[in-house]
Coordinates of C-alpha atoms and ligand atoms in Angstrom, one line a residue:
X1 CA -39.6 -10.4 6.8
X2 CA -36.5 -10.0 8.3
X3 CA -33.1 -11.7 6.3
X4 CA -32.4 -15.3 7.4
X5 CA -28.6 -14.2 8.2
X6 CA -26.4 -11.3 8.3
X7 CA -25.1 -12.2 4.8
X8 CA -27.6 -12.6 3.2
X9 CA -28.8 -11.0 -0.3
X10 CA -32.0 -11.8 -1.8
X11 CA -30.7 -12.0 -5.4
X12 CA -29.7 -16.0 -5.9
X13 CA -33.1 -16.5 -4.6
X14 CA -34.7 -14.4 -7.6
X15 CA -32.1 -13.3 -10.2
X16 CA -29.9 -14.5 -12.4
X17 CA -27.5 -12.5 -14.8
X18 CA -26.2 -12.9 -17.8
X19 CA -22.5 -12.3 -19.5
X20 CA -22.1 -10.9 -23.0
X21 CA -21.2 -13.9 -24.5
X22 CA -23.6 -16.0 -22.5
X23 CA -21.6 -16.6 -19.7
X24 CA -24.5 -16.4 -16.4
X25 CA -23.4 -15.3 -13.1
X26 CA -24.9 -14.4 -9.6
X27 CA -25.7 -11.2 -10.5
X28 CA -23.7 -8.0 -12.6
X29 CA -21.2 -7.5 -10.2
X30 CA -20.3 -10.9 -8.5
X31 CA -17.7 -11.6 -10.8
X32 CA -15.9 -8.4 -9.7
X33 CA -15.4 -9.9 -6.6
X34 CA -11.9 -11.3 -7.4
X35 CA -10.0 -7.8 -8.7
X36 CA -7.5 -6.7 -6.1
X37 CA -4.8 -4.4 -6.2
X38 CA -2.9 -7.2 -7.7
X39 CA -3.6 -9.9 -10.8
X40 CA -3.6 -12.8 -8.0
X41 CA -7.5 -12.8 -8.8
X42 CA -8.5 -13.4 -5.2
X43 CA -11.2 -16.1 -4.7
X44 CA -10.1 -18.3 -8.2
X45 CA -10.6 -16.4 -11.8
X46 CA -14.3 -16.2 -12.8
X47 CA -15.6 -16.0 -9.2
X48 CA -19.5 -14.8 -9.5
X49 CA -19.6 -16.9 -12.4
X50 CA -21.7 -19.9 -12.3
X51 CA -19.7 -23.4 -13.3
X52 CA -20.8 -26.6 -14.4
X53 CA -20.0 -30.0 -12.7
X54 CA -16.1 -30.2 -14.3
X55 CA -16.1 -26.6 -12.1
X56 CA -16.0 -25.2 -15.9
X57 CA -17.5 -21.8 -16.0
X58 CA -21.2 -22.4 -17.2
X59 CA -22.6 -20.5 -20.9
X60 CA -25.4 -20.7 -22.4
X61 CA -24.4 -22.1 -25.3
X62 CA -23.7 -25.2 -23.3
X63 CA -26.1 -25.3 -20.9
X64 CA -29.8 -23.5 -20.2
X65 CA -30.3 -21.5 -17.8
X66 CA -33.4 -23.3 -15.7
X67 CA -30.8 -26.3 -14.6
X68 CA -28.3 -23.8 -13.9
X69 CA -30.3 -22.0 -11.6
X70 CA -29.6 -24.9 -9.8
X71 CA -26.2 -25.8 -10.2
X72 CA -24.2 -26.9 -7.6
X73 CA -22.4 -23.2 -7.7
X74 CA -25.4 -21.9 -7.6
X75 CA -26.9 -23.4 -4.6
X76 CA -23.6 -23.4 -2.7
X77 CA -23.8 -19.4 -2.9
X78 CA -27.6 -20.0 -1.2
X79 CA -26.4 -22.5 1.7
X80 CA -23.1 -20.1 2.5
X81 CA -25.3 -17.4 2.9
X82 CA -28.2 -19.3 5.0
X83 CA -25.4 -20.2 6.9
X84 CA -24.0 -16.5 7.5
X85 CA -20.5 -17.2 5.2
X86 CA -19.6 -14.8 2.8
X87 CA -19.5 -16.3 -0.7
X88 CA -16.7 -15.5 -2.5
X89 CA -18.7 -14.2 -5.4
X90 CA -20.0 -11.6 -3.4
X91 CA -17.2 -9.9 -1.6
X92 CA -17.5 -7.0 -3.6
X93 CA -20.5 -5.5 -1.7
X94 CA -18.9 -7.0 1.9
X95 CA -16.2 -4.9 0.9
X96 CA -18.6 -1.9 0.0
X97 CA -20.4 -2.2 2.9
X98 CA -17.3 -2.1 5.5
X99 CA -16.2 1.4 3.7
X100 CA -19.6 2.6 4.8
X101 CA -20.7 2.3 1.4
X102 CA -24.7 1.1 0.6
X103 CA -23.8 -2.0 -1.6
X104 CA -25.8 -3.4 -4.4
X105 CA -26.8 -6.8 -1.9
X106 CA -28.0 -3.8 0.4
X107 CA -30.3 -2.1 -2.2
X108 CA -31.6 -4.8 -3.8
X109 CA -32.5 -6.5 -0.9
X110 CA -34.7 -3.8 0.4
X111 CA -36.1 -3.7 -2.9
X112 CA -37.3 -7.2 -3.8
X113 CA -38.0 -8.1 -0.4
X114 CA -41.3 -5.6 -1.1
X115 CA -41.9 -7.3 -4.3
X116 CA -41.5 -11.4 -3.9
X117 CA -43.0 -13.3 -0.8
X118 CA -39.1 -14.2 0.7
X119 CA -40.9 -16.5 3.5
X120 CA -42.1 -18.6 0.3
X121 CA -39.0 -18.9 -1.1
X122 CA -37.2 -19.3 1.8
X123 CA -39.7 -22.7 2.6
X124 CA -39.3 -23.7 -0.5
X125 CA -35.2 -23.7 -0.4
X126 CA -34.4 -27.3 0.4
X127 CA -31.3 -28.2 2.5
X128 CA -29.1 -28.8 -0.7
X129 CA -29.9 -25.2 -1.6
X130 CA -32.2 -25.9 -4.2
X131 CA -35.2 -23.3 -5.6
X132 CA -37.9 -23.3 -7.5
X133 CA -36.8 -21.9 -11.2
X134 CA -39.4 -19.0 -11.2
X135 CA -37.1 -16.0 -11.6
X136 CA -38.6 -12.5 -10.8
X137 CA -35.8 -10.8 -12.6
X138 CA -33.5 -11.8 -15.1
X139 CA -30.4 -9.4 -16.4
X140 CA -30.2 -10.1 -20.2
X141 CA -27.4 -9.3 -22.3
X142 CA -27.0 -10.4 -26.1
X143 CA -24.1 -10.5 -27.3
X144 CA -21.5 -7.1 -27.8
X145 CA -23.2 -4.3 -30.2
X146 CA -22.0 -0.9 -29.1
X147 CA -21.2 2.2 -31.1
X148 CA -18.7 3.3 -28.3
X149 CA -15.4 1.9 -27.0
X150 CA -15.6 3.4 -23.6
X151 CA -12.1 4.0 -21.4
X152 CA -13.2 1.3 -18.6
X153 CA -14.7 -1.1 -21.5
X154 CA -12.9 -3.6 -23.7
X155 CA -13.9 -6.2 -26.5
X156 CA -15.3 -8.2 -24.5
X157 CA -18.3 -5.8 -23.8
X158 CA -17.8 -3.4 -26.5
X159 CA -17.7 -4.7 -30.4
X160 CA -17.1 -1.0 -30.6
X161 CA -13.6 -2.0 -29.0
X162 CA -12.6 -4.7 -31.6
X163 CA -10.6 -2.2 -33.9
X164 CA -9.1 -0.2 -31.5
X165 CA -7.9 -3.3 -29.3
X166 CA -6.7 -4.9 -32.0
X167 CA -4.5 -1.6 -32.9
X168 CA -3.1 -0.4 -29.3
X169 CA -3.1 -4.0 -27.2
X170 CA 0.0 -5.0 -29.3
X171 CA 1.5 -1.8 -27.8
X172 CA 0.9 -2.0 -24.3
X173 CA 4.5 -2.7 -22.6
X174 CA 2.8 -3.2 -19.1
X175 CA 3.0 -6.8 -18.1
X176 CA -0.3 -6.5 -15.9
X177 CA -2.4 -4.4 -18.2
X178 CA -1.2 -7.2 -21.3
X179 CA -3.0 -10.1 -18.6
X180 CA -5.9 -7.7 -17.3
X181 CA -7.1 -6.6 -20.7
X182 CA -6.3 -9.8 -23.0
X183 CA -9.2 -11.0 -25.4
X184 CA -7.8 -14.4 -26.1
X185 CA -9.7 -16.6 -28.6
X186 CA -11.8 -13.4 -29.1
X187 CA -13.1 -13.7 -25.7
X188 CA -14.5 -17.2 -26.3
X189 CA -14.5 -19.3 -23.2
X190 CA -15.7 -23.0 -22.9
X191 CA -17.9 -22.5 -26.1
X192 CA -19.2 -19.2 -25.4
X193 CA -20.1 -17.0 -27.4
X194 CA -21.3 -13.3 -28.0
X195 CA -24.1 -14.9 -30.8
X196 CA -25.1 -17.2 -28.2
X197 CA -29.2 -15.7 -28.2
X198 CA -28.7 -16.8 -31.5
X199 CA -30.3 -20.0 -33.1
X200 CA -30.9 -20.9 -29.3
X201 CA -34.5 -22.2 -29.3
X202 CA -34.2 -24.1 -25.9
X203 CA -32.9 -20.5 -24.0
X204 CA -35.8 -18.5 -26.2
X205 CA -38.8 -21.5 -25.1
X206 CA -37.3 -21.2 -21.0
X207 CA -37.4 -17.5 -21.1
X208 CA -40.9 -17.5 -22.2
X209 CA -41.8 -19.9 -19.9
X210 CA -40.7 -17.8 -16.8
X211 CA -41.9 -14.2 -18.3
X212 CA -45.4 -14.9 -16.2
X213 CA -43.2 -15.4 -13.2
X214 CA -40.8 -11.8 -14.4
X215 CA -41.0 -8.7 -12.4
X216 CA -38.2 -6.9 -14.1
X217 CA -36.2 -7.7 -16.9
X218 CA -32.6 -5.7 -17.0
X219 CA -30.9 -5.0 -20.3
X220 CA -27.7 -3.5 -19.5
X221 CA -25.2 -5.0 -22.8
X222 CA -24.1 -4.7 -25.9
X223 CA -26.5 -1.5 -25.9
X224 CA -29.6 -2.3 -26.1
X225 CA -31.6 -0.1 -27.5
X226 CA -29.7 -1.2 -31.3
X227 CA -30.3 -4.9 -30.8
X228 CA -33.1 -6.4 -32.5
X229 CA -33.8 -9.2 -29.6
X230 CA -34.5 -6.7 -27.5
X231 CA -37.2 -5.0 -29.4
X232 CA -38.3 -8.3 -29.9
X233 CA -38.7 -9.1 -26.1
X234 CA -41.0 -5.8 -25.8
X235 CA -43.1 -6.5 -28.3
X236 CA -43.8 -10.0 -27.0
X237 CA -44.8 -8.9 -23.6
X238 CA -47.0 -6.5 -24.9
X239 CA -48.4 -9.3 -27.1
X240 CA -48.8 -11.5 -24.5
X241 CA -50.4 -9.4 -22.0
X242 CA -47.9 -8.9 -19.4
X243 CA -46.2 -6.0 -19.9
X244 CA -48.7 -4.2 -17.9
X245 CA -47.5 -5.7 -14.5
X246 CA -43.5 -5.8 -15.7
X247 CA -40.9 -3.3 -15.0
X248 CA -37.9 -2.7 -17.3
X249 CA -34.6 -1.7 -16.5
X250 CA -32.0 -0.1 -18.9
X251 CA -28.3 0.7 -18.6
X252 CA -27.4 2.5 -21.7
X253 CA -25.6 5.3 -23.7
X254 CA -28.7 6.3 -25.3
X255 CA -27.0 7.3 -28.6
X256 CA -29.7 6.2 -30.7
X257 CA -32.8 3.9 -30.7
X258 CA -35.3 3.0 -32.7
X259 CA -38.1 5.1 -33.7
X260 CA -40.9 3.6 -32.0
X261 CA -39.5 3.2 -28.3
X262 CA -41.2 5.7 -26.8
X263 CA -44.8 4.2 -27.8
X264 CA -43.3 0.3 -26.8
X265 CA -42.1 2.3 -23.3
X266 CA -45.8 3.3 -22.8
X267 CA -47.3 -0.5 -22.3
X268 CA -45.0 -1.3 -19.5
X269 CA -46.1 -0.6 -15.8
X270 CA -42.5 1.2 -15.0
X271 CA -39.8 1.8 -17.2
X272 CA -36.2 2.5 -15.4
X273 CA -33.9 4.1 -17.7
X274 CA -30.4 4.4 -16.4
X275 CA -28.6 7.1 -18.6
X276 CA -24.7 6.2 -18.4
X277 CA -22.9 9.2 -18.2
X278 CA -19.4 9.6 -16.4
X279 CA -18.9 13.3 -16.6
X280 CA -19.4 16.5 -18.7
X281 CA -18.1 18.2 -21.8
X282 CA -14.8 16.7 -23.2
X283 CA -14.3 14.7 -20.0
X284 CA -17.4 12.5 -21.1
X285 CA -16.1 12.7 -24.4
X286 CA -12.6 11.0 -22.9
X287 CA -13.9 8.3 -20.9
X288 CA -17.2 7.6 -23.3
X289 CA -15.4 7.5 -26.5
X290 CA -16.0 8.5 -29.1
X291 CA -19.5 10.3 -27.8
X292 CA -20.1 13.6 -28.7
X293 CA -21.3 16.1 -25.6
X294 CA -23.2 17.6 -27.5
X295 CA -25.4 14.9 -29.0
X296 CA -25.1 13.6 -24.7
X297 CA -26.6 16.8 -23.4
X298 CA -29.5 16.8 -26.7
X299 CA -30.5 13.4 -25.5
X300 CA -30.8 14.5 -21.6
X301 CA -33.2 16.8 -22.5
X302 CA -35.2 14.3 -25.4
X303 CA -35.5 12.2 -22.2
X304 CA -36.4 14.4 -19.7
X305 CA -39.2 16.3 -22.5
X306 CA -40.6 13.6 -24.7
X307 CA -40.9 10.3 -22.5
X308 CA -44.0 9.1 -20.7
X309 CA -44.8 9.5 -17.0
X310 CA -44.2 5.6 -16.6
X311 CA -40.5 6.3 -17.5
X312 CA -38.3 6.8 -14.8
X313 CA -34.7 8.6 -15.8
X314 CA -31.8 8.5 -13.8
X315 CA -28.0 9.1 -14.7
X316 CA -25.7 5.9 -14.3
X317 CA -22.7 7.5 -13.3
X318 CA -19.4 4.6 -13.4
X319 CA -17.4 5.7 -10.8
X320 CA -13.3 5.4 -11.4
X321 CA -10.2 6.9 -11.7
X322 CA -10.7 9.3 -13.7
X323 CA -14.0 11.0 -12.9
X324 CA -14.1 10.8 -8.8
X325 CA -12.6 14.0 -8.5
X326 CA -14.8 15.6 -10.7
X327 CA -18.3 14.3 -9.5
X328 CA -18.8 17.4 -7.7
X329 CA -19.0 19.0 -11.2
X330 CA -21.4 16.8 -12.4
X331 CA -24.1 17.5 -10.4
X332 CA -23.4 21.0 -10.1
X333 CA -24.4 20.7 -13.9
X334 CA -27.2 18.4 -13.6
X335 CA -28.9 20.8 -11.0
X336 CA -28.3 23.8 -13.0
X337 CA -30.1 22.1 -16.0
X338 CA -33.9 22.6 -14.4
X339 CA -35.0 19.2 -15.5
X340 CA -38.4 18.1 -15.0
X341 CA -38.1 14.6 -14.2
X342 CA -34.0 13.3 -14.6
X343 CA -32.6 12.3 -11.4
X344 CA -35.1 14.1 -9.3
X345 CA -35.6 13.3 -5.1
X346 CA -35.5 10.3 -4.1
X347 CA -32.8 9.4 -7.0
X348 CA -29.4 10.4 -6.1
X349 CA -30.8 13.0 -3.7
X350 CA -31.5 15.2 -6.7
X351 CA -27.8 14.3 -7.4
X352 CA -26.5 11.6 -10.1
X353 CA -26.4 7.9 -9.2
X354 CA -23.0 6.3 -9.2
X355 CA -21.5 2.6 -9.1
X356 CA -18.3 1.7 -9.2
X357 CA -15.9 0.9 -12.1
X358 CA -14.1 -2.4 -10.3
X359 CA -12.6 -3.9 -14.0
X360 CA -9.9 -2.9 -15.1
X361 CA -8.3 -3.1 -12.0
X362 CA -6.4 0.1 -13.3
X363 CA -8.5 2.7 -13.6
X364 CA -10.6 1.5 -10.1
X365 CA -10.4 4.2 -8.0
X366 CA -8.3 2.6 -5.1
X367 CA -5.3 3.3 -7.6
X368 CA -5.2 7.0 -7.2
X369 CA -1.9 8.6 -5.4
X370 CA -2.8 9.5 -1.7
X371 CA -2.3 13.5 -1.9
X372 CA -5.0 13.1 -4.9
X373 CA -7.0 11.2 -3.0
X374 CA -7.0 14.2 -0.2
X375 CA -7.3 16.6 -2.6
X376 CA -11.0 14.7 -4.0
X377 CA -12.0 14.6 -0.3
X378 CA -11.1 18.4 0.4
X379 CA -13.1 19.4 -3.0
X380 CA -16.1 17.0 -1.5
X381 CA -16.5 18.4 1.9
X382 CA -16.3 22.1 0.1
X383 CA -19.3 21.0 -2.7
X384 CA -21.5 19.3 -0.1
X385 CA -21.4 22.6 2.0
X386 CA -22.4 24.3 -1.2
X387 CA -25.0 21.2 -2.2
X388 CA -26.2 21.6 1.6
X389 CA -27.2 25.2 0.9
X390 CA -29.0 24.6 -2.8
X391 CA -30.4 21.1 -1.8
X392 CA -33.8 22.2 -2.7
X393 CA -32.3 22.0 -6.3
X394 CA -33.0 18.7 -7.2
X395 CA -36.7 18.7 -5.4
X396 CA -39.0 18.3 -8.2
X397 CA -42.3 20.4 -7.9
X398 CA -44.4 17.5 -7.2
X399 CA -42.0 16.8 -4.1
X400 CA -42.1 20.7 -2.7
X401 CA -43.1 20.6 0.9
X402 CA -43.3 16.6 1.2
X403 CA -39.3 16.3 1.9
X404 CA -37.4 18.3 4.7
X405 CA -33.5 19.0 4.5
X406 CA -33.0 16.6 7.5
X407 CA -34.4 14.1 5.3
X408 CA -32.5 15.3 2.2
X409 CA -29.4 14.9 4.8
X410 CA -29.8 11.9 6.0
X411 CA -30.8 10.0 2.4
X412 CA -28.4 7.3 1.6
X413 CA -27.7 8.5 -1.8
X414 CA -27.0 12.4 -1.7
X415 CA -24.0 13.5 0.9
X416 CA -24.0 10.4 2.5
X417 CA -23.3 8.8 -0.8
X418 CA -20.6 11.3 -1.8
X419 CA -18.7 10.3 2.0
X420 CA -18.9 6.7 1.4
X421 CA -17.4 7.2 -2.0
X422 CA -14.0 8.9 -0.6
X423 CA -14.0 6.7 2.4
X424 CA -14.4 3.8 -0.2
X425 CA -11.4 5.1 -2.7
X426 CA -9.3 5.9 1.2
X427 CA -10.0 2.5 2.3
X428 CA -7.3 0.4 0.7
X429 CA -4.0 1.7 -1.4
X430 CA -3.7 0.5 -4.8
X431 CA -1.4 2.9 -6.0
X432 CA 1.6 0.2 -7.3
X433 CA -1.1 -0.2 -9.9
X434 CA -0.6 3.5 -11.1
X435 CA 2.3 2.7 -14.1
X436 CA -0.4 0.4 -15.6
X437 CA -3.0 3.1 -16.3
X438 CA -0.2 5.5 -17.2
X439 CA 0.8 2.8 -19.8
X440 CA -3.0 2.1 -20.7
X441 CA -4.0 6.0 -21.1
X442 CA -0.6 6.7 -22.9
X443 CA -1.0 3.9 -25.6
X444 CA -4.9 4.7 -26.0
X445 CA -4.4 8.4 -25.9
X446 CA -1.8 7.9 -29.1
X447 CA -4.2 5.7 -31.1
X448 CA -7.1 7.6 -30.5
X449 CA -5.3 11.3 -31.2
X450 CA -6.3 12.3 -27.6
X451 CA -4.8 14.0 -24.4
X452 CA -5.2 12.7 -20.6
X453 CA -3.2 15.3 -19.5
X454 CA -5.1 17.9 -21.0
X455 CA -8.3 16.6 -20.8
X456 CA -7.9 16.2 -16.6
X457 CA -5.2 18.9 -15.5
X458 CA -6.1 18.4 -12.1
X459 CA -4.9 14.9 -12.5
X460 CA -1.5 15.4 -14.5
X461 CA 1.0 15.0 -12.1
X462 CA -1.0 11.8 -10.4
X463 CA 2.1 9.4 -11.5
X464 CA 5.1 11.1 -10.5
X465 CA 7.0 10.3 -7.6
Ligands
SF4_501 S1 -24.3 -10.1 -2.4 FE1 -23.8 -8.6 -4.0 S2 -22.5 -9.7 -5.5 FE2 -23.7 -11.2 -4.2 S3 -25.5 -11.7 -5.4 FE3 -26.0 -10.1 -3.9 S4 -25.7 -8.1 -5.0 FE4 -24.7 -9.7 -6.2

């Protein structure tokens, strides 16, 4: 079926998505819809997320999530976009989409319009906006546990963060990095909280009660794969029977996991594992503090070897400031590894995947100088000529013969990705913001005993004059 409007995204009709400390929103990236290239927070603060009747942003410590799914933020999202609007909690991918970029409402639509009978819901969606609570795909997050403190991270995602915040925020001069990256009342906001799966028996009896109705479940925070619940969740679905129709969706570092994940992996009818990793050698060591490459590269190749043919591997590259210009190098690496199954065609063209990092506002890509910014582009149009003439790189065996270069061309995600990624960094100028990474990196680089300006020559002259 076609979409009701031209702004229209399937996800409020199916999704719903969770915050760290229990906070629910549209989806993972609504409530990135309000960073610009200044602090005015365009839209109100907390766009994306979903508030209560006092226009309080809505937890689920508070609340439960079936009476939010129809809250009156909720269905006001669904009767702007019947109506063609653009919500405000969604102008991230609006935005994405007029740099020529394929946005996440873009991708996702395509996808669950295959999966979920739209005409149904559609029907069923009353005039006030109202739906059905049935949700096809829920992204779950419980609570913060992370070994790493990742560059474009902060406490609020990252317990891994709580130390090191606590040592360098007090020595951040920059007035706009101080506001951007606060963690006041420990990031506690209208009684959230990052134990709210905790002694939560009303959330635990609703999510049970829609698993029948769940497609995919997402687990993208703290990191997954060391927190219990999560385990927990597989091993129910197994129990229960429905694992065999359910996909699952991971974004994580992949540092370490339990013993017995593989086996677990092996009930469930697809398993999407999203690898995040932002570059190679020490520049992954930088941005993914404090991961070691080499234990990064070991785990590639545990992935690519010793998981079952049900488990899909891709990378999750997080696209910002400091890795664009290297991105090139990344998947000159990741085709020179021979994998078997990591990121093979269709994924990333045989390329890497890559979002992009919108929060901090700082180290968002938009923020780079503009002869930098030429200089990513020239190094781009060199590597896709070279990626043009080894495409057949990333074309797993099983795929030889079935996909021709004009198709490897024209896919959305190889060179056409790469172009909409420099016309999406060109496409607005956010360079006043570049004394507040300088102050960020500086302050982080002395606390941690490490060296931006080693670590990315290319980029060490990126905030003078
Ligand atoms: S339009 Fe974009 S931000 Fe809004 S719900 Fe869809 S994917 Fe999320």
């Amino acid at each position: 079926m076609t979409s009701p409007s031209k702004t229209f995204c399937i996800l409020p009709w199916v999704h719903l998505s969770t915050r760290p400390d229990g906070q629910m929103r549209v989806c993972c990236t609504a409530n990135a819809s309000s960073v610009g290239v200044t602090n005015d927070k365009i839209g109100g603060g907390n766009v994306g997320i979903l508030k209560d009747e006092e226009g309080l942003p809505n937890n689920l410590n508070v609340s439960d999530f079936v009476s939010s799914w129809n809250s009156k933020y909720m269905k006001n999202v669904r009767k702007q976009m019947l109506a063609g609007e653009e919500p405000p909690s969604c102008r991230k991918c609006y935005e994405e989409e007029r740099a020529g970029h394929n946005s996440k409402r873009m991708w996702e639509t395509r996808y669950w319009k295959e999966r979920v009978d739209l005409d149904k819901l559609l029907t069923e969606t009353t005039v006030d906006g109202e739906v059905p609570p049935q949700l096809a795909y829920i992204d779950l997050r419980f609570g913060t546990k992370c070994q790493l403190a990742c560059i474009m991270c902060s406490p609020h995602d990252s317990s891994g963060w709580i130390k090191e915040w606590q040592n360098i925020y007090p020595t951040i001069e920059n007035k706009n990095v101080k506001e951007i990256w606060q963690w006041d009342n420990k990031g506690s906001i209208n009684g959230s909280s990052y134990n709210w799966h905790k002694q939560n028996p009303v959330f635990w009896k609703q999510f049970y009660e829609q698993i029948p109705h769940m497609k995919q479940l997402y687990f993208a925070g703290g990191e997954s794969l060391i927190i219990e619940e999560h385990y927990e969740i597989l091993e129910e679905c197994i129990r229960q029977d429905y694992a065999k129709d359910m996909e699952i969706r991971y974004n994580s570092n992949g540092v370490e996991w339990r013993e017995d994940l593989f086996e677990l992996w092996k009930h469930f009818k697809i398993v999407r594992f999203h690898y995040s990793v932002d570059s190679i050698h020490e520049m992954n060591e930088y941005i993914r503090y404090p991961s070691k490459w080499t234990r990064t590269e070991e785990v590639f190749h545990i992935l690519d070897t010793q998981t079952s043919d049900n488990v899909e591997i891709t990378v999750a590259c997080a696209v910002n400031a400091l890795n664009i210009y290297y991105i090139p190098d990344f998947i000159k690496w990741k085709l020179a590894q021979n994998f078997k199954k990591i990121n093979m065609w269709p994924f990333g063209a045989g390329g890497i995947n890559c979002h992009f990092v919108y929060w901090p506002a700082f180290l968002n890509v938009k923020i780079l100088p503009n002869w930098f910014k030429d200089g990513c582009e020239k190094k781009y149009e060199e590597f896709i000529v070279w990626w043009t003439a080894n495409w057949e790189l990333g074309i797993p065996t099983w795929h030889k013969g079935k996909v021709t270069k004009e198709e490897w061309i024209e896919a959305s995600y190889g060179i056409n990705r790469l172009k909409g990624m420099i016309s999406f960094m060109k496409s607005d100028d956010w360079s006043i913001r570049l004394p507040e990474m300088k102050d960020y990196l500086e302050k982080t680089d002395l606390y941690r005993g490490n060296d931006f300006y080693k670590t990315f020559p290319e980029m060490k002259d990126i905030f003078n004059e």
